[in-house]
């Protein structure tokens, strides 16, 4: 029986002084603390002697920058997978994440009719489907080893819910997916057997800015 672990790594803190919900917008890089987080995760995995043989990231800049030191730590070439991208969100470019009181404006009401889907963006089911396809492809390609997939908070969270048998609709305030956290999925051959969550950069989270969650 071959044991394979797929680590879902959320990117580090983003430089976002205006509190924009950046979503898939280009040009949002890691902050200095975000860079520290990325290096902390790389050291955490390499110092533990993890058998990481591949690192794959969302095409967005913040994910690429988080993945780079991890790939360097294991001397592997960084790959990109569009399926790991942030969730689509029609509030992208606004500051609603920083100031949710703006939602009282009637112009936003048509987007709020079904929070269980959610109606303002890419459906949870669609996110889980594309993320699971990326996870399964990684599991098959690197059977018996470990691989790191760098993505974003919501796609990682719904993937975890999907594998652990929970409903995808959820309260965003209860997501366990902090900046630079690892959600590690373990498989025996093709069977999912365990999930482990860790925060290698936990000591850097105090004062970090999670606005625009991603």
Coordinates of N, CA and C in Angstrom, one line a residue:
X1 N 0.8 -1.2 0.0 CA 0.0 0.0 0.0 C 0.9 1.2 0.0
X2 N 0.6 2.2 -0.9 CA 1.4 3.4 -1.0 C 0.7 4.5 -0.3
X3 N 1.4 5.2 0.6 CA 0.9 6.4 1.3 C 1.3 7.7 0.6
X4 N 0.4 8.5 0.3 CA 0.7 9.8 -0.4 C 0.1 10.9 0.4
X5 N 0.8 12.0 0.6 CA 0.2 13.2 1.3 C 0.3 14.4 0.3
X6 N -0.9 15.0 0.2 CA -1.0 16.3 -0.5 C -1.3 17.4 0.5
X7 N -0.3 18.3 0.6 CA -0.4 19.4 1.5 C -1.1 20.6 0.7
X8 N -2.2 21.1 1.2 CA -2.8 22.3 0.7 C -2.3 23.5 1.5
X9 N -1.5 24.4 0.9 CA -0.8 25.5 1.6 C -1.6 26.8 1.2
X10 N -2.1 27.5 2.1 CA -2.6 28.8 1.9 C -1.5 29.8 1.8
X11 N -1.6 30.8 0.9 CA -0.5 31.8 0.8 C -0.3 32.6 2.0
X12 N 0.8 33.4 2.1 CA 1.0 34.2 3.2 C 0.3 35.6 3.1
X13 N 0.6 36.4 4.1 CA 0.0 37.7 4.2 C 0.3 38.6 2.9
X14 N -0.7 39.3 2.4 CA -0.6 40.1 1.2 C -0.4 41.6 1.6
X15 N 0.3 42.3 0.8 CA 0.5 43.7 0.9 C -0.8 44.4 0.3
X16 N -1.7 44.9 1.2 CA -3.0 45.3 0.8 C -3.4 46.5 1.7
X17 N -2.7 47.6 1.7 CA -3.0 48.7 2.7 C -4.4 49.3 2.5
X18 N -5.0 49.1 1.4 CA -6.3 49.7 1.2 C -7.5 48.8 1.5
X19 N -7.2 47.6 1.9 CA -8.2 46.6 2.3 C -9.1 46.2 1.2
X20 N -8.6 46.1 0.0 CA -9.3 45.7 -1.2 C -9.6 44.2 -1.2
X21 N -10.8 43.8 -1.5 CA -11.0 42.4 -1.7 C -10.5 42.0 -3.1
X22 N -9.2 41.5 -3.1 CA -8.5 41.4 -4.4 C -8.9 40.2 -5.2
X23 N -9.4 39.2 -4.6 CA -9.8 38.0 -5.4 C -8.8 37.6 -6.4
X24 N -9.2 37.6 -7.7 CA -8.3 37.2 -8.8 C -7.6 38.4 -9.5
X25 N -7.7 39.6 -8.9 CA -7.0 40.7 -9.5 C -5.5 40.5 -9.5
X26 N -4.8 41.0 -10.5 CA -3.3 40.8 -10.6 C -2.6 41.9 -9.7
X27 N -1.4 41.6 -9.4 CA -0.5 42.6 -8.8 C -0.5 42.6 -7.3
X28 N -1.2 41.7 -6.7 CA -1.2 41.7 -5.2 C -0.1 40.7 -4.7
X29 N 1.0 41.3 -4.2 CA 2.1 40.5 -3.8 C 2.1 40.3 -2.3
X30 N 3.0 39.4 -1.8 CA 3.1 39.2 -0.4 C 3.7 40.4 0.3
X31 N 3.3 40.6 1.5 CA 4.0 41.7 2.4 C 5.3 41.1 2.9
X32 N 6.0 41.9 3.6 CA 7.3 41.5 4.2 C 7.0 40.3 5.1
X33 N 5.9 40.4 5.9 CA 5.6 39.4 6.8 C 5.1 38.1 6.1
X34 N 4.4 38.3 4.9 CA 4.0 37.2 4.1 C 5.2 36.4 3.6
X35 N 6.3 37.2 3.2 CA 7.5 36.5 2.7 C 8.1 35.7 3.9
X36 N 8.1 36.2 5.1 CA 8.6 35.5 6.2 C 7.8 34.2 6.5
X37 N 6.5 34.3 6.3 CA 5.6 33.2 6.4 C 6.0 32.1 5.4
X38 N 6.2 32.5 4.2 CA 6.5 31.5 3.2 C 7.8 30.8 3.5
X39 N 8.8 31.5 3.9 CA 10.1 30.9 4.3 C 9.9 30.0 5.5
X40 N 9.1 30.4 6.4 CA 8.8 29.6 7.6 C 8.2 28.2 7.3
X41 N 7.3 28.2 6.3 CA 6.7 27.0 5.9 C 7.7 26.1 5.2
X42 N 8.6 26.7 4.4 CA 9.6 25.9 3.7 C 10.5 25.3 4.7
X43 N 10.9 26.0 5.7 CA 11.8 25.5 6.7 C 11.1 24.4 7.5
X44 N 9.9 24.6 7.9 CA 9.1 23.6 8.6 C 9.1 22.3 7.9
X45 N 8.8 22.3 6.6 CA 8.7 21.1 5.9 C 10.1 20.4 5.7
X46 N 11.1 21.2 5.3 CA 12.4 20.7 5.0 C 13.1 20.2 6.3
X47 N 13.0 20.9 7.4 CA 13.6 20.5 8.6 C 13.0 19.2 9.2
X48 N 11.8 19.0 8.8 CA 11.1 17.7 9.3 C 11.4 16.6 8.4
X49 N 12.2 16.8 7.3 CA 12.6 15.8 6.4 C 11.4 15.2 5.6
X50 N 10.5 16.1 5.3 CA 9.3 15.6 4.5 C 9.7 15.3 3.1
X51 N 9.0 14.3 2.6 CA 9.3 13.7 1.3 C 8.6 14.5 0.2
X52 N 8.8 15.8 0.1 CA 8.1 16.6 -0.9 C 8.9 16.5 -2.3
X53 N 8.2 16.0 -3.3 CA 8.8 15.9 -4.6 C 8.2 16.8 -5.6
X54 N 7.2 17.6 -5.3 CA 6.6 18.5 -6.2 C 6.0 19.7 -5.5
X55 N 6.0 20.9 -6.1 CA 5.3 22.0 -5.5 C 4.6 22.7 -6.7
X56 N 3.3 22.9 -6.5 CA 2.4 23.4 -7.6 C 1.6 24.5 -7.0
X57 N 1.5 25.6 -7.7 CA 0.8 26.8 -7.2 C -0.3 27.4 -8.1
X58 N -1.2 28.1 -7.5 CA -2.2 28.9 -8.2 C -1.4 29.9 -9.0
X59 N -1.9 30.4 -10.2 CA -1.2 31.4 -11.0 C -1.1 32.8 -10.4
X60 N -1.8 33.1 -9.3 CA -1.8 34.4 -8.7 C -0.5 34.7 -8.0
X61 N -0.1 35.9 -8.1 CA 1.3 36.3 -7.6 C 1.5 35.9 -6.2
X62 N 0.5 36.1 -5.3 CA 0.8 35.8 -3.9 C 1.0 34.3 -3.6
X63 N 0.3 33.5 -4.4 CA 0.6 32.0 -4.3 C 1.9 31.6 -4.9
X64 N 2.3 32.2 -6.0 CA 3.6 31.9 -6.6 C 4.7 32.3 -5.7
X65 N 4.6 33.5 -5.0 CA 5.6 33.9 -4.1 C 5.7 33.1 -2.8
X66 N 4.6 32.5 -2.4 CA 4.6 31.6 -1.2 C 5.2 30.3 -1.6
X67 N 5.0 29.8 -2.8 CA 5.5 28.5 -3.2 C 7.0 28.6 -3.5
X68 N 7.5 29.7 -3.9 CA 8.9 29.7 -4.4 C 9.9 29.2 -3.4
X69 N 9.9 29.7 -2.1 CA 10.9 29.2 -1.2 C 10.7 27.7 -0.8
X70 N 9.4 27.2 -0.9 CA 9.2 25.8 -0.7 C 9.8 25.0 -1.8
X71 N 9.6 25.4 -3.0 CA 10.2 24.7 -4.1 C 11.7 24.7 -4.0
X72 N 12.3 25.8 -3.6 CA 13.7 25.9 -3.5 C 14.3 25.0 -2.4
X73 N 13.5 24.9 -1.3 CA 13.9 24.1 -0.2 C 14.1 22.6 -0.6
X74 N 13.3 22.2 -1.5 CA 13.3 20.8 -2.0 C 13.9 20.6 -3.4
X75 N 14.5 21.7 -3.9 CA 15.2 21.6 -5.2 C 14.3 21.0 -6.3
X76 N 13.1 21.5 -6.3 CA 12.1 21.1 -7.4 C 11.7 22.3 -8.2
X77 N 11.3 22.1 -9.4 CA 10.8 23.2 -10.2 C 9.4 23.6 -9.9
X78 N 9.1 24.8 -9.7 CA 7.7 25.2 -9.3 C 6.8 25.1 -10.6
X79 N 5.7 24.4 -10.4 CA 4.7 24.3 -11.4 C 3.5 25.1 -11.1
X80 N 2.6 25.4 -12.1 CA 1.4 26.2 -11.9 C 0.2 25.4 -12.4
X81 N -0.9 25.5 -11.7 CA -2.1 24.8 -12.0 C -3.2 25.8 -11.8
X82 N -3.9 26.2 -12.9 CA -5.0 27.2 -12.9 C -6.2 26.7 -12.0
X83 N -6.3 25.4 -11.7 CA -7.4 24.9 -10.9 C -7.2 25.3 -9.4
X84 N -6.0 25.7 -9.1 CA -5.8 26.1 -7.7 C -6.1 27.6 -7.4
X85 N -6.6 28.3 -8.4 CA -6.8 29.8 -8.3 C -7.9 30.1 -7.2
X86 N -7.9 31.4 -6.8 CA -8.9 31.9 -5.9 C -10.3 31.7 -6.4
X87 N -11.3 31.7 -5.5 CA -12.7 31.6 -5.9 C -13.1 32.9 -6.7
X88 N -13.9 32.8 -7.7 CA -14.5 33.9 -8.3 C -15.4 34.6 -7.4
X89 N -15.4 36.0 -7.4 CA -16.2 36.7 -6.4 C -16.6 38.1 -7.1
X90 N -17.9 38.3 -7.1 CA -18.4 39.5 -7.8 C -18.2 40.8 -6.9
X91 N -17.7 40.6 -5.7 CA -17.3 41.8 -4.8 C -15.9 42.2 -5.0
X92 N -15.2 41.4 -5.9 CA -13.8 41.7 -6.2 C -13.5 43.2 -6.5
X93 N -12.5 43.8 -5.9 CA -12.2 45.2 -6.2 C -12.8 46.1 -5.2
X94 N -13.8 45.7 -4.4 CA -14.4 46.5 -3.4 C -13.7 46.4 -2.1
X95 N -14.1 47.2 -1.1 CA -13.5 47.1 0.3 C -14.5 46.5 1.2
X96 N -15.4 45.7 0.7 CA -16.5 45.2 1.6 C -15.9 44.2 2.7
X97 N -14.8 43.6 2.4 CA -14.2 42.7 3.4 C -13.7 43.5 4.6
X98 N -13.3 44.7 4.4 CA -12.8 45.6 5.4 C -14.0 46.4 6.1
X99 N -15.0 46.6 5.3 CA -16.2 47.4 5.8 C -17.5 46.8 5.3
X100 N -17.9 45.6 5.9 CA -19.1 44.9 5.5 C -20.4 45.7 5.6
X101 N -20.3 46.8 6.3 CA -21.5 47.7 6.5 C -22.0 48.2 5.1
X102 N -21.1 48.1 4.1 CA -21.5 48.6 2.8 C -22.6 47.7 2.2
X103 N -22.8 46.5 2.7 CA -23.8 45.6 2.2 C -25.2 46.1 2.3
X104 N -25.4 47.1 3.1 CA -26.8 47.7 3.3 C -27.2 48.4 2.0
X105 N -26.2 48.7 1.2 CA -26.5 49.4 -0.1 C -27.4 48.5 -1.0
X106 N -28.6 49.0 -1.4 CA -29.4 48.1 -2.2 C -28.8 47.6 -3.5
X107 N -27.8 48.2 -4.0 CA -27.2 47.7 -5.3 C -26.5 46.3 -5.1
X108 N -26.2 46.0 -3.8 CA -25.6 44.7 -3.6 C -26.6 43.6 -3.3
X109 N -27.8 43.9 -3.0 CA -28.8 42.9 -2.6 C -29.0 41.8 -3.5
X110 N -29.0 42.1 -4.9 CA -29.2 40.9 -5.8 C -28.1 39.9 -5.7
X111 N -27.0 40.2 -5.1 CA -25.9 39.2 -5.0 C -26.0 38.4 -3.7
X112 N -26.9 38.7 -2.9 CA -26.9 38.1 -1.5 C -28.1 37.2 -1.3
X113 N -28.8 36.8 -2.4 CA -30.1 36.1 -2.2 C -29.8 34.6 -1.8
X114 N -28.6 34.1 -2.0 CA -28.4 32.7 -1.6 C -27.0 32.5 -1.1
X115 N -26.8 32.7 0.2 CA -25.4 32.6 0.8 C -25.0 31.1 0.8
X116 N -25.8 30.2 0.6 CA -25.5 28.8 0.7 C -24.8 28.3 -0.6
X117 N -24.9 29.1 -1.7 CA -24.3 28.7 -3.0 C -22.8 29.0 -3.1
X118 N -22.3 30.2 -3.0 CA -22.9 31.5 -2.6 C -23.3 32.2 -3.9
X119 N -24.3 33.1 -3.8 CA -24.8 33.7 -5.0 C -23.9 34.9 -5.5
X120 N -22.9 35.3 -4.7 CA -22.1 36.4 -5.1 C -20.8 35.9 -5.8
X121 N -20.7 34.6 -6.0 CA -19.4 34.2 -6.6 C -19.5 32.7 -7.1
X122 N -18.3 32.2 -7.3 CA -18.2 30.8 -7.8 C -18.8 29.9 -6.8
X123 N -19.6 28.9 -7.2 CA -20.3 28.0 -6.3 C -19.3 27.1 -5.6
X124 N -19.6 26.8 -4.3 CA -18.7 26.0 -3.5 C -18.5 24.6 -4.2
X125 N -19.5 24.1 -4.8 CA -19.4 22.8 -5.5 C -18.4 22.9 -6.7
X126 N -18.4 24.0 -7.4 CA -17.5 24.1 -8.5 C -16.0 24.3 -8.0
X127 N -15.8 25.0 -6.9 CA -14.5 25.1 -6.3 C -14.0 23.8 -5.8
X128 N -14.8 23.0 -5.1 CA -14.4 21.7 -4.6 C -14.1 20.8 -5.8
X129 N -14.9 20.8 -6.8 CA -14.6 19.9 -8.0 C -13.3 20.2 -8.6
X130 N -13.0 21.5 -8.9 CA -11.7 21.7 -9.5 C -10.5 21.5 -8.6
X131 N -10.7 21.8 -7.3 CA -9.6 21.5 -6.4 C -9.4 20.0 -6.2
X132 N -10.4 19.3 -6.1 CA -10.3 17.8 -5.9 C -9.6 17.2 -7.1
X133 N -10.0 17.7 -8.3 CA -9.3 17.2 -9.5 C -7.8 17.5 -9.5
X134 N -7.4 18.6 -9.0 CA -6.0 18.9 -8.9 C -5.3 18.0 -7.8
X135 N -6.0 17.8 -6.7 CA -5.5 16.9 -5.6 C -5.3 15.5 -6.2
X136 N -6.3 15.0 -6.8 CA -6.3 13.6 -7.3 C -5.2 13.5 -8.4
X137 N -5.0 14.5 -9.3 CA -4.0 14.4 -10.3 C -2.6 14.4 -9.6
X138 N -2.4 15.2 -8.5 CA -1.2 15.2 -7.8 C -0.9 13.9 -7.1
X139 N -2.0 13.3 -6.5 CA -1.9 12.0 -5.8 C -1.4 10.9 -6.8
X140 N -2.0 10.9 -7.9 CA -1.6 9.9 -8.9 C -0.2 10.1 -9.5
X141 N 0.1 11.3 -9.7 CA 1.4 11.6 -10.3 C 2.6 11.4 -9.3
X142 N 2.3 11.5 -8.0 CA 3.4 11.5 -7.1 C 3.1 10.4 -6.0
X143 N 2.5 9.3 -6.4 CA 2.1 8.3 -5.4 C 3.3 7.8 -4.6
X144 N 3.0 7.7 -3.3 CA 4.1 7.3 -2.4 C 5.0 8.4 -1.9
X145 N 4.7 9.6 -2.3 CA 5.5 10.8 -1.8 C 4.6 11.9 -1.3
X146 N 5.1 13.1 -1.2 CA 4.4 14.2 -0.7 C 4.5 15.4 -1.8
X147 N 3.4 16.1 -1.9 CA 3.3 17.2 -2.8 C 2.7 18.4 -2.1
X148 N 3.1 19.6 -2.4 CA 2.5 20.8 -1.9 C 1.8 21.6 -3.0
X149 N 0.5 21.8 -2.7 CA -0.3 22.6 -3.6 C -0.6 24.0 -3.0
X150 N -0.3 25.1 -3.6 CA -0.4 26.4 -2.9 C -1.7 27.0 -3.5
X151 N -2.6 27.4 -2.7 CA -3.9 27.9 -3.1 C -4.3 29.0 -2.2
X152 N -5.6 29.1 -2.0 CA -6.3 30.3 -1.3 C -7.3 29.8 -0.3
X153 N -7.6 30.6 0.7 CA -8.4 30.2 1.8 C -9.7 29.4 1.5
X154 N -10.6 30.1 0.7 CA -11.8 29.4 0.5 C -11.7 28.1 -0.3
X155 N -11.0 28.1 -1.4 CA -10.8 26.8 -2.1 C -10.2 25.7 -1.2
X156 N -9.3 26.1 -0.4 CA -8.7 25.1 0.5 C -9.7 24.6 1.5
X157 N -10.5 25.5 2.0 CA -11.5 25.1 3.0 C -12.6 24.2 2.5
X158 N -13.1 24.6 1.3 CA -14.2 23.7 0.8 C -13.7 22.4 0.4
X159 N -12.4 22.3 0.0 CA -11.8 21.0 -0.3 C -11.7 20.2 0.9
X160 N -11.3 20.8 2.0 CA -11.3 20.0 3.3 C -12.6 19.5 3.7
X161 N -13.6 20.4 3.6 CA -15.0 20.0 3.9 C -15.5 18.8 3.0
X162 N -15.1 18.9 1.7 CA -15.5 17.8 0.8 C -14.9 16.5 1.2
X163 N -13.6 16.5 1.5 CA -12.9 15.2 1.8 C -13.4 14.7 3.2
X164 N -13.7 15.5 4.1 CA -14.1 15.1 5.4 C -15.6 14.8 5.6
X165 N -16.3 15.0 4.5 CA -17.7 14.6 4.5 C -18.6 15.6 5.1
X166 N -18.3 16.9 5.1 CA -19.1 18.0 5.7 C -19.8 18.8 4.6
X167 N -20.9 19.4 4.9 CA -21.5 20.3 4.0 C -20.6 21.4 3.5
X168 N -20.7 21.8 2.3 CA -19.8 22.9 1.8 C -20.3 24.3 2.2
X169 N -21.6 24.4 2.4 CA -22.1 25.7 3.0 C -21.7 25.9 4.4
X170 N -21.2 27.0 4.8 CA -20.6 27.2 6.1 C -20.5 28.7 6.5
X171 N -20.2 28.9 7.7 CA -20.0 30.2 8.3 C -18.5 30.6 8.0
X172 N -18.3 31.6 7.2 CA -16.9 32.0 6.9 C -16.0 32.3 8.1
X173 N -16.7 32.8 9.2 CA -16.0 33.1 10.4 C -15.4 31.9 11.1
X174 N -15.8 30.7 10.7 CA -15.4 29.4 11.4 C -14.4 28.6 10.5
X175 N -13.9 29.2 9.5 CA -12.9 28.5 8.7 C -11.6 28.3 9.5
X176 N -11.1 27.1 9.4 CA -9.8 26.9 10.0 C -8.8 26.8 8.9
X177 N -8.3 28.0 8.5 CA -7.4 28.0 7.3 C -6.7 29.4 7.4
X178 N -5.8 29.5 8.3 CA -5.1 30.8 8.5 C -4.0 31.0 7.4
X179 N -3.5 32.2 7.4 CA -2.4 32.5 6.5 C -1.3 31.5 6.6
X180 N -0.8 31.0 5.5 CA 0.4 30.1 5.5 C 0.2 28.8 6.2
X181 N -1.1 28.4 6.4 CA -1.4 27.2 7.0 C -1.3 26.0 6.1
X182 N -1.2 24.8 6.6 CA -1.1 23.6 5.8 C -2.3 22.7 6.2
X183 N -3.1 22.3 5.2 CA -4.2 21.3 5.3 C -3.7 20.1 4.6
X184 N -3.3 19.1 5.3 CA -2.6 17.9 4.8 C -3.5 16.8 4.6
X185 N -3.7 16.3 3.4 CA -4.6 15.2 3.1 C -3.7 13.9 2.8
X186 N -4.0 12.8 3.5 CA -3.2 11.6 3.4 C -4.1 10.5 2.8
X187 N -3.5 9.8 1.8 CA -4.2 8.8 1.1 C -3.4 7.5 1.2
X188 N -4.1 6.4 1.4 CA -3.5 5.0 1.2 C -4.0 4.5 -0.1
X189 N -3.1 4.4 -1.1 CA -3.4 4.1 -2.5 C -4.4 5.2 -2.9
X190 N -5.6 4.9 -3.3 CA -6.6 5.8 -3.8 C -7.6 6.3 -2.7
X191 N -7.4 5.8 -1.5 CA -8.4 6.0 -0.4 C -7.9 7.2 0.5
X192 N -8.7 8.2 0.7 CA -8.4 9.3 1.6 C -8.6 8.7 3.1
X193 N -7.6 8.9 3.9 CA -7.6 8.3 5.2 C -7.4 9.3 6.4
X194 N -6.9 10.5 6.1 CA -6.7 11.4 7.2 C -6.5 12.8 6.7
X195 N -6.8 13.7 7.6 CA -6.6 15.2 7.4 C -5.9 15.7 8.6
X196 N -4.8 16.5 8.4 CA -4.1 17.1 9.5 C -3.9 18.6 9.2
X197 N -4.3 19.5 10.1 CA -4.1 20.9 9.9 C -3.0 21.4 10.8
X198 N -2.2 22.3 10.3 CA -1.1 22.9 11.1 C -0.8 24.3 10.6
X199 N -0.2 25.1 11.5 CA 0.1 26.5 11.3 C 1.6 26.7 11.5
X200 N 2.5 26.4 10.5 CA 3.9 26.6 10.7 C 4.4 28.0 11.0
X201 N 3.6 29.0 10.6 CA 3.9 30.4 10.8 C 3.0 31.0 11.8
X202 N 2.5 30.2 12.7 CA 1.5 30.6 13.7 C 2.0 31.8 14.5
X203 N 3.3 31.9 14.9 CA 3.8 33.0 15.7 C 3.8 34.3 14.9
X204 N 3.6 34.3 13.6 CA 3.6 35.5 12.8 C 2.2 36.0 12.5
X205 N 1.2 35.3 13.0 CA -0.2 35.6 12.7 C -0.7 36.8 13.5
X206 N -0.2 37.0 14.7 CA -0.7 38.2 15.5 C -0.4 39.5 14.8
X207 N -1.5 40.2 14.5 CA -1.3 41.5 13.8 C -1.3 41.4 12.3
X208 N -1.3 40.1 11.8 CA -1.3 40.0 10.3 C -2.7 40.4 9.8
X209 N -2.8 40.8 8.5 CA -4.0 41.2 7.9 C -4.6 40.2 7.0
X210 N -5.7 39.6 7.5 CA -6.4 38.6 6.7 C -7.5 39.1 5.8
X211 N -7.7 40.5 5.8 CA -8.7 41.1 5.0 C -8.6 40.7 3.5
X212 N -9.7 40.5 2.9 CA -9.8 40.1 1.5 C -9.6 38.7 1.4
X213 N -9.6 38.0 2.5 CA -9.4 36.6 2.6 C -9.2 35.9 1.3
X214 N -8.3 35.2 1.3 CA -8.0 34.6 0.1 C -7.0 33.6 0.3

